Amino acid sequence: MFISFIFFVFVLGVGNVIPGGPSGHNPNNIFLLAGQSNMAGRGGVYNDTKTSLLKWDGKVPPQCTLTPNILTLSLNKTWDIARDPLHKEIDNLKTCGVGPGMPFSNEMLARRPDLGVIGLVPCAIGGTKIEKWQKGTTLYNQLVDRARAARESGGNIRALLWYQGESDCGEQDSMLYKGRLEKFFNDVRQDLNSPDLPIILVVISAGEGNFLRNVRDAQLSINLKNVVHVDAMGLTLLPDRLHLDTKSAVNIGQKLADSFLNNFYH
Ligand SMILES: *[C@@H]1O[C@H](CO)[C@@H](O)[C@H](O)[C@H]1NC(C)=O
Ligand SMILES: *[C@@H]1O[C@H](CO)[C@@H](O)[C@H](O)[C@H]1NC(C)=O
């Protein structure tokens, strides 16, 4: 009894993915979602005047509809049916809402039903500078660990979708941004044994600080193989002028799908 308990803790507790998602099959196409709040999703988040707390309005647009063909890797590394707020478990200290993950997946399946089952690996955390994602940090380790766990169930990691930089718009951080981002991309690819891993990089349209322009320039000047850009400029924001509203989260999610299909799916 005790021995089998130890066995259970050892075998399952180390974080192996339990085979067989809820739809009976595991995702063949895995996508890593990482970065900060706009990847985690803040669409529909508002100030509740009564409690002075941020709340989510609970409105899920049709482009974010759940289906058995879109799964998400839970915190305990099982595949569950994905639904908004997709980052609720992982970005658990913040109020999460609608983000790009669900509209990305629905758009992919609408255009290429032959894709089968999509597995999302939510890893984004609100308010995190690129410094917090350098190799060896908690967030870096969590991303690599969850990516490896996701792959254990048999699928392939098709791309990293990266949306971050709003917290790096100060003078000093913006100057160091390009080097740090390139190092992060190179390290992730190396640690996942995937030197050509497709990366879709969202070029930010808002930031905390006066050096948004520098961060955008740094992002646009990244010139690594299989790194492509999707620009968030022009998308509508919440009253905080930092976070995408629901409509814009849908829009950027669809743009990410468009970019993936055009650049990496042949
Ligand atoms: C993992 O978490 C999900 C919900 O997030 C739950 O349904 C499932 O039972 C959990 N699995 C294990 C093995 O703890
Ligand atoms: C909530 O209210 C605070 C204080 O007025 C403001 O700074 C913030 O931008 C608001 N957030 C949203 C999402 O409306």
PDB file of C-alpha atoms and ligand atoms in Angstrom:
ATOM      1  CA  MET A   1       0.000   0.000   0.000  1.00  0.00           C
ATOM      2  CA  PHE A   2       2.672   2.437   1.099  1.00  0.00           C
ATOM      3  CA  ILE A   3       4.972   1.308  -1.686  1.00  0.00           C
ATOM      4  CA  SER A   4       2.279   1.803  -4.282  1.00  0.00           C
ATOM      5  CA  PHE A   5       1.577   5.230  -2.837  1.00  0.00           C
ATOM      6  CA  ILE A   6       5.254   6.120  -3.243  1.00  0.00           C
ATOM      7  CA  PHE A   7       5.119   4.748  -6.764  1.00  0.00           C
ATOM      8  CA  PHE A   8       2.071   6.865  -7.508  1.00  0.00           C
ATOM      9  CA  VAL A   9       3.727  10.007  -6.198  1.00  0.00           C
ATOM     10  CA  PHE A  10       6.928   9.232  -8.023  1.00  0.00           C
ATOM     11  CA  VAL A  11       5.445   8.365 -11.394  1.00  0.00           C
ATOM     12  CA  LEU A  12       2.579  10.825 -11.556  1.00  0.00           C
ATOM     13  CA  GLY A  13       3.878  13.505  -9.226  1.00  0.00           C
ATOM     14  CA  VAL A  14       6.929  14.317 -11.351  1.00  0.00           C
ATOM     15  CA  GLY A  15       4.562  15.767 -13.828  1.00  0.00           C
ATOM     16  CA  ASN A  16       4.064  13.273 -16.592  1.00  0.00           C
ATOM     17  CA  VAL A  17       1.113  14.099 -18.764  1.00  0.00           C
ATOM     18  CA  ILE A  18      -1.707  11.651 -18.246  1.00  0.00           C
ATOM     19  CA  PRO A  19      -2.273  10.205 -21.724  1.00  0.00           C
ATOM     20  CA  GLY A  20      -5.586  10.765 -23.432  1.00  0.00           C
ATOM     21  CA  GLY A  21      -7.169  14.212 -23.416  1.00  0.00           C
ATOM     22  CA  PRO A  22     -10.877  14.581 -22.679  1.00  0.00           C
ATOM     23  CA  SER A  23     -11.701  14.037 -26.340  1.00  0.00           C
ATOM     24  CA  GLY A  24      -9.900  10.691 -26.159  1.00  0.00           C
ATOM     25  CA  HIS A  25      -6.866  11.795 -28.139  1.00  0.00           C
ATOM     26  CA  ASN A  26      -3.899  13.996 -27.424  1.00  0.00           C
ATOM     27  CA  PRO A  27      -3.087  17.152 -29.343  1.00  0.00           C
ATOM     28  CA  ASN A  28      -0.800  16.715 -32.332  1.00  0.00           C
ATOM     29  CA  ASN A  29      -0.175  20.440 -32.676  1.00  0.00           C
ATOM     30  CA  ILE A  30       1.209  22.147 -29.589  1.00  0.00           C
ATOM     31  CA  PHE A  31       1.573  25.913 -29.235  1.00  0.00           C
ATOM     32  CA  LEU A  32       3.410  27.665 -26.412  1.00  0.00           C
ATOM     33  CA  LEU A  33       1.795  30.923 -25.271  1.00  0.00           C
ATOM     34  CA  ALA A  34       4.157  33.170 -23.340  1.00  0.00           C
ATOM     35  CA  GLY A  35       4.896  36.769 -22.467  1.00  0.00           C
ATOM     36  CA  GLN A  36       2.940  39.125 -20.246  1.00  0.00           C
ATOM     37  CA  SER A  37      -0.608  40.352 -19.713  1.00  0.00           C
ATOM     38  CA  ASN A  38      -1.711  40.810 -23.302  1.00  0.00           C
ATOM     39  CA  MET A  39      -0.886  37.177 -24.028  1.00  0.00           C
ATOM     40  CA  ALA A  40      -2.490  36.060 -20.775  1.00  0.00           C
ATOM     41  CA  GLY A  41      -5.616  38.036 -21.758  1.00  0.00           C
ATOM     42  CA  ARG A  42      -7.329  41.022 -20.185  1.00  0.00           C
ATOM     43  CA  GLY A  43     -10.251  41.403 -22.594  1.00  0.00           C
ATOM     44  CA  GLY A  44     -13.434  42.160 -20.648  1.00  0.00           C
ATOM     45  CA  VAL A  45     -11.622  43.125 -17.440  1.00  0.00           C
ATOM     46  CA  TYR A  46     -13.107  46.197 -15.767  1.00  0.00           C
ATOM     47  CA  ASN A  47     -13.026  48.144 -12.499  1.00  0.00           C
ATOM     48  CA  ASP A  48     -15.854  47.137 -10.230  1.00  0.00           C
ATOM     49  CA  THR A  49     -16.788  50.417  -8.573  1.00  0.00           C
ATOM     50  CA  LYS A  50     -18.501  48.764  -5.610  1.00  0.00           C
ATOM     51  CA  THR A  51     -15.502  46.716  -4.517  1.00  0.00           C
ATOM     52  CA  SER A  52     -12.689  48.650  -6.256  1.00  0.00           C
ATOM     53  CA  LEU A  53     -11.470  45.330  -7.622  1.00  0.00           C
ATOM     54  CA  LEU A  54     -10.767  44.299 -11.180  1.00  0.00           C
ATOM     55  CA  LYS A  55     -13.346  41.838 -12.487  1.00  0.00           C
ATOM     56  CA  TRP A  56     -13.948  39.967 -15.727  1.00  0.00           C
ATOM     57  CA  ASP A  57     -17.280  40.560 -17.459  1.00  0.00           C
ATOM     58  CA  GLY A  58     -17.541  36.867 -18.425  1.00  0.00           C
ATOM     59  CA  LYS A  59     -18.364  37.648 -22.038  1.00  0.00           C
ATOM     60  CA  VAL A  60     -16.936  35.077 -24.444  1.00  0.00           C
ATOM     61  CA  PRO A  61     -17.228  36.048 -28.117  1.00  0.00           C
ATOM     62  CA  PRO A  62     -18.089  33.366 -30.716  1.00  0.00           C
ATOM     63  CA  GLN A  63     -14.468  33.326 -31.945  1.00  0.00           C
ATOM     64  CA  CYS A  64     -13.489  31.964 -28.522  1.00  0.00           C
ATOM     65  CA  THR A  65     -16.001  29.114 -28.412  1.00  0.00           C
ATOM     66  CA  LEU A  66     -14.697  25.964 -26.786  1.00  0.00           C
ATOM     67  CA  THR A  67     -14.452  22.714 -28.735  1.00  0.00           C
ATOM     68  CA  PRO A  68     -13.080  19.235 -27.976  1.00  0.00           C
ATOM     69  CA  ASN A  69     -10.386  19.986 -30.567  1.00  0.00           C
ATOM     70  CA  ILE A  70      -8.763  22.770 -28.542  1.00  0.00           C
ATOM     71  CA  LEU A  71      -7.063  21.582 -25.361  1.00  0.00           C
ATOM     72  CA  THR A  72      -5.002  23.345 -22.734  1.00  0.00           C
ATOM     73  CA  LEU A  73      -2.251  22.038 -20.491  1.00  0.00           C
ATOM     74  CA  SER A  74      -3.499  22.580 -16.947  1.00  0.00           C
ATOM     75  CA  LEU A  75      -1.239  23.532 -14.071  1.00  0.00           C
ATOM     76  CA  ASN A  76      -1.029  19.868 -13.063  1.00  0.00           C
ATOM     77  CA  LYS A  77      -0.102  19.027 -16.664  1.00  0.00           C
ATOM     78  CA  THR A  78      -3.222  17.234 -17.813  1.00  0.00           C
ATOM     79  CA  TRP A  79      -4.960  18.095 -21.077  1.00  0.00           C
ATOM     80  CA  ASP A  80      -8.295  19.772 -20.470  1.00  0.00           C
ATOM     81  CA  ILE A  81     -10.776  21.420 -22.817  1.00  0.00           C
ATOM     82  CA  ALA A  82      -9.534  24.986 -23.263  1.00  0.00           C
ATOM     83  CA  ARG A  83     -11.717  27.947 -22.369  1.00  0.00           C
ATOM     84  CA  ASP A  84     -11.334  31.597 -21.436  1.00  0.00           C
ATOM     85  CA  PRO A  85      -9.842  32.890 -19.259  1.00  0.00           C
ATOM     86  CA  LEU A  86      -7.162  30.575 -20.600  1.00  0.00           C
ATOM     87  CA  HIS A  87      -4.475  31.838 -18.196  1.00  0.00           C
ATOM     88  CA  LYS A  88      -6.641  31.835 -15.093  1.00  0.00           C
ATOM     89  CA  GLU A  89      -4.627  29.069 -13.392  1.00  0.00           C
ATOM     90  CA  ILE A  90      -1.169  30.192 -14.435  1.00  0.00           C
ATOM     91  CA  ASP A  91      -1.452  33.998 -14.156  1.00  0.00           C
ATOM     92  CA  ASN A  92      -3.392  33.462 -10.960  1.00  0.00           C
ATOM     93  CA  LEU A  93      -2.399  36.641  -9.113  1.00  0.00           C
ATOM     94  CA  LYS A  94      -4.108  38.816 -11.724  1.00  0.00           C
ATOM     95  CA  THR A  95      -7.637  39.116 -13.080  1.00  0.00           C
ATOM     96  CA  CYS A  96      -7.594  37.366 -16.426  1.00  0.00           C
ATOM     97  CA  GLY A  97     -10.018  37.764 -19.310  1.00  0.00           C
ATOM     98  CA  VAL A  98     -10.124  37.038 -23.023  1.00  0.00           C
ATOM     99  CA  GLY A  99      -6.751  36.728 -24.744  1.00  0.00           C
ATOM    100  CA  PRO A 100      -5.405  35.664 -28.137  1.00  0.00           C
ATOM    101  CA  GLY A 101      -5.186  31.889 -27.473  1.00  0.00           C
ATOM    102  CA  MET A 102      -8.765  30.815 -28.189  1.00  0.00           C
ATOM    103  CA  PRO A 103      -9.364  32.983 -31.280  1.00  0.00           C
ATOM    104  CA  PHE A 104      -5.965  31.851 -32.611  1.00  0.00           C
ATOM    105  CA  SER A 105      -6.976  28.203 -32.270  1.00  0.00           C
ATOM    106  CA  ASN A 106     -10.488  28.603 -33.647  1.00  0.00           C
ATOM    107  CA  GLU A 107      -9.178  30.496 -36.659  1.00  0.00           C
ATOM    108  CA  MET A 108      -6.562  27.802 -37.316  1.00  0.00           C
ATOM    109  CA  LEU A 109      -9.166  25.020 -37.211  1.00  0.00           C
ATOM    110  CA  ALA A 110     -11.667  26.972 -39.311  1.00  0.00           C
ATOM    111  CA  ARG A 111      -9.083  27.379 -42.047  1.00  0.00           C
ATOM    112  CA  ARG A 112      -7.327  24.030 -41.699  1.00  0.00           C
ATOM    113  CA  PRO A 113      -9.673  21.440 -40.177  1.00  0.00           C
ATOM    114  CA  ASP A 114      -7.073  18.794 -41.086  1.00  0.00           C
ATOM    115  CA  LEU A 115      -4.912  20.112 -38.227  1.00  0.00           C
ATOM    116  CA  GLY A 116      -6.703  17.805 -35.821  1.00  0.00           C
ATOM    117  CA  VAL A 117      -6.364  18.649 -32.148  1.00  0.00           C
ATOM    118  CA  ILE A 118      -4.593  21.798 -30.960  1.00  0.00           C
ATOM    119  CA  GLY A 119      -2.894  21.823 -27.547  1.00  0.00           C
ATOM    120  CA  LEU A 120      -2.219  25.202 -25.952  1.00  0.00           C
ATOM    121  CA  VAL A 121       0.403  25.610 -23.235  1.00  0.00           C
ATOM    122  CA  PRO A 122      -0.406  28.830 -21.346  1.00  0.00           C
ATOM    123  CA  CYS A 123       2.712  30.301 -19.692  1.00  0.00           C
ATOM    124  CA  ALA A 124       2.209  34.096 -19.798  1.00  0.00           C
ATOM    125  CA  ILE A 125       2.379  36.126 -16.585  1.00  0.00           C
ATOM    126  CA  GLY A 126       1.218  39.727 -16.263  1.00  0.00           C
ATOM    127  CA  GLY A 127       3.734  42.487 -15.536  1.00  0.00           C
ATOM    128  CA  THR A 128       6.883  40.519 -16.347  1.00  0.00           C
ATOM    129  CA  LYS A 129       9.953  42.164 -17.864  1.00  0.00           C
ATOM    130  CA  ILE A 130      12.152  40.245 -20.312  1.00  0.00           C
ATOM    131  CA  GLU A 131      14.710  40.006 -17.503  1.00  0.00           C
ATOM    132  CA  LYS A 132      12.283  37.683 -15.699  1.00  0.00           C
ATOM    133  CA  TRP A 133      12.346  35.331 -18.704  1.00  0.00           C
ATOM    134  CA  GLN A 134      16.103  34.872 -19.001  1.00  0.00           C
ATOM    135  CA  LYS A 135      17.470  31.328 -18.817  1.00  0.00           C
ATOM    136  CA  GLY A 136      17.508  30.013 -15.256  1.00  0.00           C
ATOM    137  CA  THR A 137      14.633  32.151 -13.949  1.00  0.00           C
ATOM    138  CA  THR A 138      11.426  30.689 -12.540  1.00  0.00           C
ATOM    139  CA  LEU A 139       9.389  31.732 -15.571  1.00  0.00           C
ATOM    140  CA  TYR A 140      11.939  30.362 -18.005  1.00  0.00           C
ATOM    141  CA  ASN A 141      12.090  27.047 -16.195  1.00  0.00           C
ATOM    142  CA  GLN A 142       8.330  26.835 -16.026  1.00  0.00           C
ATOM    143  CA  LEU A 143       8.008  27.460 -19.761  1.00  0.00           C
ATOM    144  CA  VAL A 144      10.580  24.814 -20.695  1.00  0.00           C
ATOM    145  CA  ASP A 145       9.210  22.333 -18.174  1.00  0.00           C
ATOM    146  CA  ARG A 146       5.613  22.716 -19.359  1.00  0.00           C
ATOM    147  CA  ALA A 147       6.676  22.572 -23.009  1.00  0.00           C
ATOM    148  CA  ARG A 148       8.520  19.308 -22.411  1.00  0.00           C
ATOM    149  CA  ALA A 149       5.590  17.863 -20.469  1.00  0.00           C
ATOM    150  CA  ALA A 150       3.190  18.812 -23.270  1.00  0.00           C
ATOM    151  CA  ARG A 151       5.386  17.068 -25.822  1.00  0.00           C
ATOM    152  CA  GLU A 152       5.491  13.859 -23.769  1.00  0.00           C
ATOM    153  CA  SER A 153       1.958  13.018 -24.828  1.00  0.00           C
ATOM    154  CA  GLY A 154       3.152  12.645 -28.410  1.00  0.00           C
ATOM    155  CA  GLY A 155       2.467  15.928 -30.192  1.00  0.00           C
ATOM    156  CA  ASN A 156       4.905  18.339 -31.789  1.00  0.00           C
ATOM    157  CA  ILE A 157       5.547  21.875 -30.654  1.00  0.00           C
ATOM    158  CA  ARG A 158       4.644  23.919 -33.727  1.00  0.00           C
ATOM    159  CA  ALA A 159       5.455  27.408 -32.469  1.00  0.00           C
ATOM    160  CA  LEU A 160       6.035  29.802 -29.613  1.00  0.00           C
ATOM    161  CA  LEU A 161       3.626  32.734 -29.629  1.00  0.00           C
ATOM    162  CA  TRP A 162       5.307  35.602 -27.762  1.00  0.00           C
ATOM    163  CA  TYR A 163       3.625  38.850 -26.660  1.00  0.00           C
ATOM    164  CA  GLN A 164       5.694  40.877 -24.197  1.00  0.00           C
ATOM    165  CA  GLY A 165       7.665  44.087 -23.769  1.00  0.00           C
ATOM    166  CA  GLU A 166       5.160  46.524 -22.241  1.00  0.00           C
ATOM    167  CA  SER A 167       7.107  46.433 -18.957  1.00  0.00           C
ATOM    168  CA  ASP A 168      10.408  47.106 -20.730  1.00  0.00           C
ATOM    169  CA  CYS A 169       9.539  50.593 -22.002  1.00  0.00           C
ATOM    170  CA  GLY A 170      11.782  52.382 -19.505  1.00  0.00           C
ATOM    171  CA  GLU A 171      15.017  53.930 -20.831  1.00  0.00           C
ATOM    172  CA  GLN A 172      17.458  51.341 -19.510  1.00  0.00           C
ATOM    173  CA  ASP A 173      15.352  48.236 -20.180  1.00  0.00           C
ATOM    174  CA  SER A 174      14.437  49.344 -23.692  1.00  0.00           C
ATOM    175  CA  MET A 175      18.119  49.647 -24.594  1.00  0.00           C
ATOM    176  CA  LEU A 176      18.851  46.137 -23.383  1.00  0.00           C
ATOM    177  CA  TYR A 177      15.686  44.626 -24.838  1.00  0.00           C
ATOM    178  CA  LYS A 178      16.949  43.314 -28.160  1.00  0.00           C
ATOM    179  CA  GLY A 179      19.895  41.414 -26.684  1.00  0.00           C
ATOM    180  CA  ARG A 180      17.789  39.913 -23.928  1.00  0.00           C
ATOM    181  CA  LEU A 181      15.020  38.837 -26.292  1.00  0.00           C
ATOM    182  CA  GLU A 182      17.424  37.216 -28.740  1.00  0.00           C
ATOM    183  CA  LYS A 183      19.159  35.364 -25.935  1.00  0.00           C
ATOM    184  CA  PHE A 184      15.821  34.146 -24.593  1.00  0.00           C
ATOM    185  CA  PHE A 185      14.730  32.854 -28.013  1.00  0.00           C
ATOM    186  CA  ASN A 186      18.074  31.117 -28.590  1.00  0.00           C
ATOM    187  CA  ASP A 187      18.063  29.520 -25.143  1.00  0.00           C
ATOM    188  CA  VAL A 188      14.476  28.233 -25.428  1.00  0.00           C
ATOM    189  CA  ARG A 189      15.197  26.704 -28.817  1.00  0.00           C
ATOM    190  CA  GLN A 190      18.315  25.048 -27.505  1.00  0.00           C
ATOM    191  CA  ASP A 191      16.680  23.683 -24.351  1.00  0.00           C
ATOM    192  CA  LEU A 192      13.778  22.269 -26.364  1.00  0.00           C
ATOM    193  CA  ASN A 193      16.174  20.734 -28.909  1.00  0.00           C
ATOM    194  CA  SER A 194      14.348  22.654 -31.568  1.00  0.00           C
ATOM    195  CA  PRO A 195      16.857  25.058 -33.157  1.00  0.00           C
ATOM    196  CA  ASP A 196      14.409  26.201 -35.841  1.00  0.00           C
ATOM    197  CA  LEU A 197      11.314  26.436 -33.630  1.00  0.00           C
ATOM    198  CA  PRO A 198       8.917  28.896 -35.290  1.00  0.00           C
ATOM    199  CA  ILE A 199       8.380  31.998 -33.171  1.00  0.00           C
ATOM    200  CA  ILE A 200       5.657  34.549 -33.821  1.00  0.00           C
ATOM    201  CA  LEU A 201       6.544  37.786 -32.109  1.00  0.00           C
ATOM    202  CA  VAL A 202       3.830  40.364 -31.456  1.00  0.00           C
ATOM    203  CA  VAL A 203       5.165  43.898 -31.863  1.00  0.00           C
ATOM    204  CA  ILE A 204       3.665  45.828 -28.957  1.00  0.00           C
ATOM    205  CA  SER A 205       1.517  48.937 -29.347  1.00  0.00           C
ATOM    206  CA  ALA A 206       1.438  50.139 -25.730  1.00  0.00           C
ATOM    207  CA  GLY A 207       3.824  50.182 -22.813  1.00  0.00           C
ATOM    208  CA  GLU A 208       4.628  51.475 -19.362  1.00  0.00           C
ATOM    209  CA  GLY A 209       7.276  54.147 -19.931  1.00  0.00           C
ATOM    210  CA  ASN A 210       8.402  56.602 -22.578  1.00  0.00           C
ATOM    211  CA  PHE A 211      10.433  54.249 -24.711  1.00  0.00           C
ATOM    212  CA  LEU A 212       7.782  52.175 -26.485  1.00  0.00           C
ATOM    213  CA  ARG A 213       9.315  53.171 -29.805  1.00  0.00           C
ATOM    214  CA  ASN A 214      12.682  51.672 -28.819  1.00  0.00           C
ATOM    215  CA  VAL A 215      11.102  48.372 -27.782  1.00  0.00           C
ATOM    216  CA  ARG A 216       9.137  48.203 -31.033  1.00  0.00           C
ATOM    217  CA  ASP A 217      12.307  48.917 -33.026  1.00  0.00           C
ATOM    218  CA  ALA A 218      14.148  46.220 -31.086  1.00  0.00           C
ATOM    219  CA  GLN A 219      11.372  43.712 -31.794  1.00  0.00           C
ATOM    220  CA  LEU A 220      11.223  44.604 -35.476  1.00  0.00           C
ATOM    221  CA  SER A 221      14.990  44.303 -35.844  1.00  0.00           C
ATOM    222  CA  ILE A 222      15.170  40.746 -34.492  1.00  0.00           C
ATOM    223  CA  ASN A 223      16.550  38.844 -37.417  1.00  0.00           C
ATOM    224  CA  LEU A 224      16.656  35.171 -36.462  1.00  0.00           C
ATOM    225  CA  LYS A 225      15.625  32.309 -38.680  1.00  0.00           C
ATOM    226  CA  ASN A 226      11.904  31.448 -38.355  1.00  0.00           C
ATOM    227  CA  VAL A 227      11.026  34.483 -36.246  1.00  0.00           C
ATOM    228  CA  VAL A 228       8.164  36.451 -37.792  1.00  0.00           C
ATOM    229  CA  HIS A 229       6.288  39.554 -36.619  1.00  0.00           C
ATOM    230  CA  VAL A 230       2.650  40.459 -36.091  1.00  0.00           C
ATOM    231  CA  ASP A 231       1.997  44.128 -35.299  1.00  0.00           C
ATOM    232  CA  ALA A 232      -0.507  45.122 -32.598  1.00  0.00           C
ATOM    233  CA  MET A 233      -0.390  48.796 -33.594  1.00  0.00           C
ATOM    234  CA  GLY A 234      -3.836  50.313 -34.084  1.00  0.00           C
ATOM    235  CA  LEU A 235      -5.736  47.837 -31.917  1.00  0.00           C
ATOM    236  CA  THR A 236      -8.199  49.221 -29.389  1.00  0.00           C
ATOM    237  CA  LEU A 237      -7.336  49.163 -25.687  1.00  0.00           C
ATOM    238  CA  LEU A 238      -9.096  49.123 -22.325  1.00  0.00           C
ATOM    239  CA  PRO A 239      -9.417  52.445 -20.463  1.00  0.00           C
ATOM    240  CA  ASP A 240      -6.022  51.662 -18.867  1.00  0.00           C
ATOM    241  CA  ARG A 241      -4.497  52.227 -22.347  1.00  0.00           C
ATOM    242  CA  LEU A 242      -2.268  49.206 -21.851  1.00  0.00           C
ATOM    243  CA  HIS A 243      -4.395  46.117 -22.380  1.00  0.00           C
ATOM    244  CA  LEU A 244      -6.211  44.879 -25.452  1.00  0.00           C
ATOM    245  CA  ASP A 245      -9.976  44.786 -25.193  1.00  0.00           C
ATOM    246  CA  THR A 246     -11.851  41.631 -26.189  1.00  0.00           C
ATOM    247  CA  LYS A 247     -12.318  42.665 -29.812  1.00  0.00           C
ATOM    248  CA  SER A 248      -8.598  43.336 -30.169  1.00  0.00           C
ATOM    249  CA  ALA A 249      -7.614  40.102 -28.434  1.00  0.00           C
ATOM    250  CA  VAL A 250      -9.714  38.277 -31.046  1.00  0.00           C
ATOM    251  CA  ASN A 251      -8.120  40.320 -33.807  1.00  0.00           C
ATOM    252  CA  ILE A 252      -4.536  39.622 -32.742  1.00  0.00           C
ATOM    253  CA  GLY A 253      -5.336  35.939 -32.193  1.00  0.00           C
ATOM    254  CA  GLN A 254      -6.603  35.687 -35.756  1.00  0.00           C
ATOM    255  CA  LYS A 255      -3.548  37.545 -37.045  1.00  0.00           C
ATOM    256  CA  LEU A 256      -1.317  35.062 -35.236  1.00  0.00           C
ATOM    257  CA  ALA A 257      -3.169  32.201 -36.942  1.00  0.00           C
ATOM    258  CA  ASP A 258      -2.851  33.920 -40.293  1.00  0.00           C
ATOM    259  CA  SER A 259       0.868  34.399 -39.758  1.00  0.00           C
ATOM    260  CA  PHE A 260       1.396  30.792 -38.696  1.00  0.00           C
ATOM    261  CA  LEU A 261      -0.493  29.376 -41.669  1.00  0.00           C
ATOM    262  CA  ASN A 262       1.245  31.678 -44.160  1.00  0.00           C
ATOM    263  CA  ASN A 263       4.765  31.252 -42.817  1.00  0.00           C
ATOM    264  CA  PHE A 264       4.992  27.820 -41.294  1.00  0.00           C
ATOM    265  CA  TYR A 265       2.203  25.539 -42.503  1.00  0.00           C
ATOM    266  CA  HIS A 266       2.769  24.056 -45.933  1.00  0.00           C
TER     267      HIS A 266
HETATM  268  C1  LIG B   1      -5.734  18.290 -12.857  1.00  0.00           C
HETATM  269  O1  LIG B   1      -6.527  19.442 -12.822  1.00  0.00           O
HETATM  270  C2  LIG B   1      -7.791  19.299 -13.444  1.00  0.00           C
HETATM  271  C3  LIG B   1      -8.492  20.634 -13.399  1.00  0.00           C
HETATM  272  O2  LIG B   1      -7.639  21.691 -13.597  1.00  0.00           O
HETATM  273  C4  LIG B   1      -8.595  18.242 -12.762  1.00  0.00           C
HETATM  274  O3  LIG B   1      -9.800  18.058 -13.460  1.00  0.00           O
HETATM  275  C5  LIG B   1      -7.835  16.951 -12.745  1.00  0.00           C
HETATM  276  O4  LIG B   1      -8.545  16.003 -11.979  1.00  0.00           O
HETATM  277  C6  LIG B   1      -6.453  17.160 -12.160  1.00  0.00           C
HETATM  278  N1  LIG B   1      -5.706  15.929 -12.320  1.00  0.00           N
HETATM  279  C7  LIG B   1      -4.899  15.435 -11.397  1.00  0.00           C
HETATM  280  C8  LIG B   1      -4.199  14.160 -11.733  1.00  0.00           C
HETATM  281  O5  LIG B   1      -4.736  15.974 -10.320  1.00  0.00           O
HETATM  282  C1  LIG B   2      -9.028  50.765 -12.962  1.00  0.00           C
HETATM  283  O1  LIG B   2      -8.954  51.946 -12.202  1.00  0.00           O
HETATM  284  C2  LIG B   2      -7.626  52.401 -11.943  1.00  0.00           C
HETATM  285  C3  LIG B   2      -7.721  53.575 -10.989  1.00  0.00           C
HETATM  286  O2  LIG B   2      -8.600  54.536 -11.474  1.00  0.00           O
HETATM  287  C4  LIG B   2      -6.978  52.767 -13.279  1.00  0.00           C
HETATM  288  O3  LIG B   2      -5.657  53.216 -13.074  1.00  0.00           O
HETATM  289  C5  LIG B   2      -6.976  51.542 -14.178  1.00  0.00           C
HETATM  290  O4  LIG B   2      -6.460  51.890 -15.453  1.00  0.00           O
HETATM  291  C6  LIG B   2      -8.379  50.964 -14.327  1.00  0.00           C
HETATM  292  N1  LIG B   2      -8.288  49.692 -15.051  1.00  0.00           N
HETATM  293  C7  LIG B   2      -9.126  49.334 -16.011  1.00  0.00           C
HETATM  294  C8  LIG B   2      -8.890  48.003 -16.630  1.00  0.00           C
HETATM  295  O5  LIG B   2     -10.067  50.021 -16.380  1.00  0.00           O
END
